[in-house]
Amino acid sequence: MLCQSKYLSKKCIIARVDFKKAYLYVKEWMMSLEEEIRVSAREISTDGYEMSIGELMSLYKDKELIINPEFQRYFRWDISQKTKFIESILLGIPIPAIFVFQTEKGVWELVDGLQRLSTIFEFAGILRKDEKELYSPSVMEGTKMLPSLTGKRWEAPESDLDNGLTRSQQLEIRRARMRVEILRKESDPQSKYELFQRLNTGGSSLSEQEIRNCVMIMVNKEFFDWIMGLSKYEPFINVISQTNNAEKKAKIVELVLRFFVYRNIPYQGGLDVHEYLDDGMIRIASNGEFDYESEEEVFKETFNLIARTVGEDAFKRYDGAKFLGQFLLSAYETVAIGIAANIVTILSLPEEKQVAFIRERLESLWEDAIFRRNSGAGVRGTTRLANLLPLSAPFFKP
């Protein structure tokens, strides 16, 4: 009825055309999403079945189930948590599944379930600290439901036979079943890192960077050690001026990683900042041609220059008269990356001009409209990176 007049008919035709365009656009978007799901799903091949704890213990002793000992520094239950888990097994409470990645040689690498398996293996006295040394077998505490667990060991010494599990109790633990979800070798090799992060991010007491540290170890131990070494570089430590709490949450290590990811991996607008760091970290760590020596030299020269010219003021707010307040991530991202991009040219200046140039640029940065608009507390990380990273290099070009 609304399209009976000529005028309304013309409007309705336009509306139908626009609607058709919108429909086709949405259909194309939906199809691309469906295609992405199909492609991503093909990259992951899974299997799974129930196994007894005794079978898993045997696989571990035969080195057919690998637990990376480096993870022990990040994942650590106290004795109370360990006791409650052993209690759960003895009471027949179902155990959550573990996730493993099957290598080309058929060996399983543990992706998720470290605390559960390491608690069992440590209690049984088979958990390896390294190739030659085992962890001391753990001793249980009493619980509300099983107070007699106090002082219990898997195997008691001859001098204290009453404090060992009976053969029947050991068999109870060995026969308890646990589902093993297997990421098969046909999967994209990077899928195990993705799985590890997804399983350990939600509800975890670990920070994002502590989880990244574990992934770095999985991908490339050399890269992990290199990043950790640079996180202790004195001029860098002095200028970022982080609190003890931030240190505990691996904030310093994350700042080092951000430096190299920002320099080497172009930011794709809209990508979550942590996903960008995760992806960049894996790409760099997996790159056999990454120039560690050259990148380390740029890192050290950058923070040597900052420490020598302005110190910790580099990453603080400038109010028009002086630098004040706390370390600001937006300033770090702009200043450190901008100076690093121009480090050779800046260092070619006479020393007194280096100081004057850095200070003038830092003061001017807080008058720059793009920086001010994208450095506030309410700015999303995606918006901040999309606008500040392109600004950094030209802004600090002499």
C-alpha positions as a printed Julia matrix, in Angstrom:
398×3 Matrix{Float64}:
  0.0     0.0    0.0
  2.81    2.39   0.84
  4.25    2.04  -2.67
  1.13    3.07  -4.63
  2.13    6.69  -5.39
  4.89    7.47  -7.91
  6.94    9.26  -5.28
  6.64    6.46  -2.75
  7.22    3.86  -5.46
 10.54    5.49  -6.3
 11.53    5.54  -2.63
 10.54    1.89  -2.22
 12.61    0.88  -5.26
 15.63    2.66  -3.76
 14.94    1.02  -0.41
 14.7    -2.43  -2.04
 17.98   -1.84  -3.89
 19.69   -0.7   -0.72
 18.22   -3.61   1.19
 19.41   -6.01  -1.5
 22.93   -4.57  -1.28
 22.85   -4.89   2.48
 21.55   -8.46   2.24
 24.29   -9.44  -0.21
 26.91   -7.79   1.98
 25.7    -9.64   5.08
 25.48  -12.9    3.1
 29.06  -12.44   1.87
 30.23  -11.69   5.41
 28.42  -14.73   6.79
 29.86  -16.96   4.09
 33.36  -15.69   4.83
 32.82  -16.45   8.51
 31.59  -19.94   7.66
 34.61  -20.45   5.42
 36.93  -19.29   8.21
 35.31  -21.78  10.58
 35.73  -24.6    8.05
 39.37  -23.73   7.38
 40.24  -23.34  11.07
 38.43  -26.55  12.0
 40.43  -28.46   9.38
 43.63  -27.25  11.05
 42.71  -29.06  14.26
 42.52  -32.86  14.38
 41.45  -34.3   17.73
 40.89  -37.62  19.4
 40.27  -38.66  22.96
 39.65  -41.55  25.3
 39.74  -42.58  28.95
 42.98  -43.78  30.5
 43.91  -44.97  33.97
 46.31  -42.93  36.07
 48.53  -46.02  36.19
 48.79  -45.97  32.39
 49.68  -42.27  32.41
 52.34  -42.93  35.08
 53.87  -45.62  32.86
 53.85  -43.34  29.8
 55.58  -40.63  31.82
 58.25  -42.99  33.19
 58.93  -44.24  29.65
 59.17  -40.6   28.4
 56.22  -41.09  26.07
 54.36  -38.35  27.95
 56.38  -35.14  28.27
 55.87  -32.45  30.88
 58.07  -29.41  30.31
 59.86  -28.9   33.66
 60.21  -25.17  32.94
 56.46  -24.81  33.57
 56.95  -25.77  37.22
 58.1   -22.21  37.95
 54.73  -20.83  36.8
 52.35  -23.56  37.94
 52.69  -24.46  41.58
 50.01  -25.82  43.88
 50.7   -25.66  47.6
 50.5   -28.83  49.7
 46.9   -28.1   50.69
 45.79  -28.02  47.03
 47.77  -31.16  46.26
 46.21  -32.98  49.21
 42.68  -32.02  48.14
 43.33  -33.39  44.66
 44.68  -36.73  45.97
 41.69  -36.84  48.33
 39.34  -36.36  45.36
 40.89  -39.35  43.57
 40.61  -41.57  46.66
 36.95  -40.55  47.07
 36.19  -41.38  43.42
 35.37  -37.83  42.39
 35.64  -37.46  38.57
 38.87  -35.86  37.34
 38.75  -33.17  34.62
 40.27  -34.05  31.24
 43.85  -33.32  30.32
 44.99  -32.13  26.88
 48.05  -33.4   25.03
 49.66  -32.74  21.65
 50.85  -35.78  19.7
 54.21  -35.19  17.99
 55.44  -36.75  14.75
 57.14  -39.46  16.84
 53.89  -40.29  18.62
 55.04  -38.8   21.92
 52.47  -36.8   23.89
 53.37  -33.29  25.04
 51.19  -32.1   27.91
 49.3   -28.94  26.96
 46.89  -28.64  29.89
 46.65  -30.6   33.14
 50.11  -29.92  34.55
 49.02  -29.42  38.14
 46.95  -32.59  38.23
 49.53  -34.87  36.66
 52.54  -33.33  38.42
 50.73  -33.67  41.77
 50.13  -37.39  41.14
 53.64  -38.01  39.81
 55.28  -36.09  42.65
 53.23  -37.96  45.26
 54.24  -41.28  43.65
 57.9   -40.17  43.62
 58.39  -40.22  39.84
 58.23  -36.49  38.93
 61.45  -35.47  37.19
 63.15  -32.18  38.06
 65.57  -32.78  35.2
 67.13  -35.76  33.41
 68.98  -36.97  36.51
 67.01  -35.73  39.51
 63.51  -36.39  40.88
 61.41  -34.15  43.09
 61.12  -35.39  46.67
 57.86  -37.32  47.09
 55.19  -35.11  48.65
 53.63  -35.79  52.04
 49.88  -35.26  52.43
 48.0   -33.18  54.99
 44.78  -34.18  56.69
 41.46  -32.98  55.29
 38.01  -32.54  56.74
 36.76  -35.73  55.07
 40.0   -37.71  55.38
 41.86  -36.48  58.48
 43.97  -39.65  58.49
 45.72  -38.47  55.32
 47.98  -36.46  57.63
 51.58  -37.47  57.01
 50.7   -40.08  54.37
 53.18  -40.9   51.62
 52.9   -43.1   48.54
 55.64  -45.35  49.92
 56.48  -45.05  53.62
 60.03  -45.55  54.9
 60.65  -48.76  56.84
 60.92  -46.74  60.04
 57.39  -45.37  59.61
 55.33  -48.0   57.76
 52.03  -46.71  59.16
 52.35  -43.51  57.11
 52.36  -45.11  53.68
 49.37  -45.85  51.47
 48.28  -49.45  51.49
 48.58  -51.51  48.32
 44.81  -51.26  47.95
 44.88  -47.45  48.22
 47.69  -47.22  45.66
 45.66  -49.37  43.26
 42.65  -47.13  43.86
 44.66  -44.18  42.56
 46.27  -46.15  39.71
 42.88  -47.4   38.5
 41.18  -44.0   38.63
 40.38  -42.88  35.11
 40.97  -39.59  33.39
 39.94  -38.51  29.91
 42.81  -37.58  27.61
 41.97  -35.17  24.78
 44.54  -35.55  22.01
 45.51  -32.84  19.54
 46.86  -35.03  16.78
 50.0   -34.49  14.72
 47.86  -33.63  11.65
 46.86  -30.4   13.38
 48.46  -27.07  12.61
 51.58  -27.09  14.89
 50.62  -23.67  16.29
 47.25  -24.99  17.45
 48.82  -26.39  20.62
 49.95  -22.89  21.64
 46.5   -21.5   20.92
 44.92  -24.33  22.93
 47.31  -23.79  25.84
 46.47  -20.1   26.05
 42.72  -20.62  25.78
 42.7   -23.29  28.49
 44.87  -21.3   30.87
 43.56  -17.74  30.46
 40.02  -17.8   31.86
 39.87  -17.92  35.62
 43.63  -18.41  35.94
 45.76  -16.87  38.68
 48.44  -16.35  36.04
 48.81  -13.08  34.2
 48.6   -12.91  30.41
 52.38  -12.59  30.24
 53.02  -15.54  32.56
 50.96  -17.66  30.19
 52.94  -16.2   27.27
 56.15  -17.16  29.04
 55.03  -20.79  29.05
 54.16  -20.6   25.36
 57.57  -19.04  24.6
 59.23  -22.03  26.28
 57.09  -24.37  24.18
 57.91  -22.55  20.93
 61.55  -21.56  21.37
 63.46  -21.8   24.66
 66.31  -19.7   23.23
 63.91  -16.84  22.5
 62.44  -17.1   26.01
 65.9   -16.95  27.63
 66.84  -13.98  25.43
 63.72  -12.0   26.38
 64.22  -12.82  30.07
 67.84  -11.68  29.88
 66.91   -8.32  28.33
 64.21   -7.8   30.97
 67.07   -7.46  33.49
 69.05   -4.91  31.48
 69.82   -2.15  33.98
 69.18    1.01  31.88
 65.83   -0.48  30.78
 64.88   -1.33  34.38
 65.82    2.18  35.54
 63.74    4.06  32.98
 60.53    2.0   33.11
 60.34    2.36  36.91
 57.85   -0.45  37.58
 56.43   -1.45  40.98
 57.16   -4.75  42.73
 53.62   -5.95  42.07
 54.06   -5.36  38.35
 57.3    -7.35  38.51
 55.45  -10.29  40.06
 52.96  -10.24  37.22
 55.7   -10.31  34.61
 54.95   -6.76  33.47
 58.61   -6.03  32.82
 58.96   -9.08  30.57
 55.83   -8.01  28.7
 57.3    -4.56  28.06
 60.39   -6.16  26.48
 58.18   -8.4   24.34
 56.03   -5.42  23.27
 59.17   -3.62  22.09
 60.11   -6.4   19.66
 56.59   -7.25  18.52
 55.84   -3.57  17.77
 59.09   -3.27  15.83
 58.77   -6.44  13.79
 55.1    -7.35  13.39
 52.76   -4.76  11.77
 49.64   -4.19  13.82
 46.39   -5.24  12.12
 43.75   -2.74  13.22
 40.95   -4.13  15.34
 42.9    -7.14  16.62
 42.76   -7.52  20.4
 46.04   -6.26  21.89
 46.77   -9.5   23.75
 45.99  -11.54  20.65
 48.37   -9.29  18.72
 51.12   -9.88  21.3
 50.42  -13.62  21.37
 50.56  -13.92  17.58
 53.59  -11.64  17.26
 55.48  -13.55  19.94
 54.9   -16.89  18.19
 55.82  -15.5   14.78
 59.09  -14.02  16.03
 60.0   -17.05  18.17
 59.3   -19.36  15.22
 61.32  -17.25  12.77
 64.67  -18.95  12.21
 65.99  -15.79  10.52
 65.19  -13.39  13.36
 68.35  -11.3   13.95
 68.86  -11.55  17.72
 72.17   -9.68  17.69
 70.93   -6.69  15.7
 67.64   -6.42  17.63
 69.43   -6.63  20.97
 71.79   -3.86  19.9
 68.83   -1.59  19.0
 67.13   -2.41  22.33
 70.21   -1.58  24.39
 71.13    1.56  22.45
 67.54    2.82  22.73
 67.36    2.46  26.5
 70.94    3.61  27.01
 70.01    6.82  25.17
 66.78    7.29  27.12
 68.54    6.62  30.45
 71.33    9.08  29.58
 69.1    11.9   28.33
 65.81   11.94  30.27
 65.64    8.79  32.41
 62.25    7.7   33.73
 60.69   11.03  32.66
 60.45    9.55  29.14
 57.3     7.62  29.98
 55.52   10.09  32.23
 52.99   12.85  31.54
 54.28   16.35  30.78
 52.12   19.14  32.21
 53.8    21.99  30.33
 56.41   22.61  33.03
 57.6    19.23  34.3
 57.17   15.47  33.96
 55.08   13.9   36.67
 52.99   10.88  37.68
 53.4     7.2   36.95
 54.7     5.2   34.0
 52.27    5.39  31.06
 52.02    2.54  28.57
 50.91    4.88  25.77
 54.08    6.96  26.26
 56.26    3.83  26.28
 54.71    2.55  23.06
 55.23    5.86  21.28
 58.55    7.0   22.7
 60.52    3.72  22.87
 59.4     2.54  19.43
 59.87    5.99  17.87
 63.39    6.39  19.23
 64.32    2.81  18.27
 63.18    3.43  14.69
 65.54    6.44  14.46
 68.33    5.33  16.8
 71.13    5.44  14.21
 70.27    8.99  13.1
 69.8    10.28  16.65
 73.13    8.84  17.82
 74.87   10.55  14.87
 74.01   13.92  16.43
 76.48   15.61  18.83
 75.81   14.44  22.38
 74.44   17.77  23.62
 72.02   17.87  20.67
 70.83   14.33  21.48
 69.71   15.51  24.92
 68.03   18.63  23.53
 66.32   16.71  20.73
 64.91   13.96  22.97
 63.63   16.42  25.56
 62.06   18.72  22.94
 60.3    15.75  21.28
 59.0    14.47  24.6
 57.59   17.85  25.55
 56.08   18.35  22.09
 54.51   14.88  22.19
 52.08   16.05  24.87
 50.95   18.88  22.6
 50.33   16.55  19.66
 46.6    16.15  18.99
 46.82   12.53  17.85
 48.83   11.49  20.9
 46.61   13.34  23.36
 43.45   11.94  21.8
 44.73    8.35  21.96
 46.65    8.23  25.23
 43.91    8.76  27.78
 42.73    6.19  30.32
 39.45    5.57  28.5
 40.98    4.77  25.1
 40.7     1.15  23.94
 43.98   -0.66  23.37
 43.08   -1.4   19.76
 42.43    2.29  19.05
 45.57    3.34  20.89
 47.91    1.03  18.94
 46.25    1.75  15.59
 46.94    5.47  16.03
 50.12    5.71  18.11
 52.35    3.12  16.44
 52.18    4.89  13.02
 52.88    8.19  14.79
 56.0     7.03  16.68
 58.69    6.73  13.97
 58.02   10.01  12.07
 57.57   11.93  15.32
 61.07   11.04  16.57
 62.84   11.48  13.23
 65.49   14.26  13.58
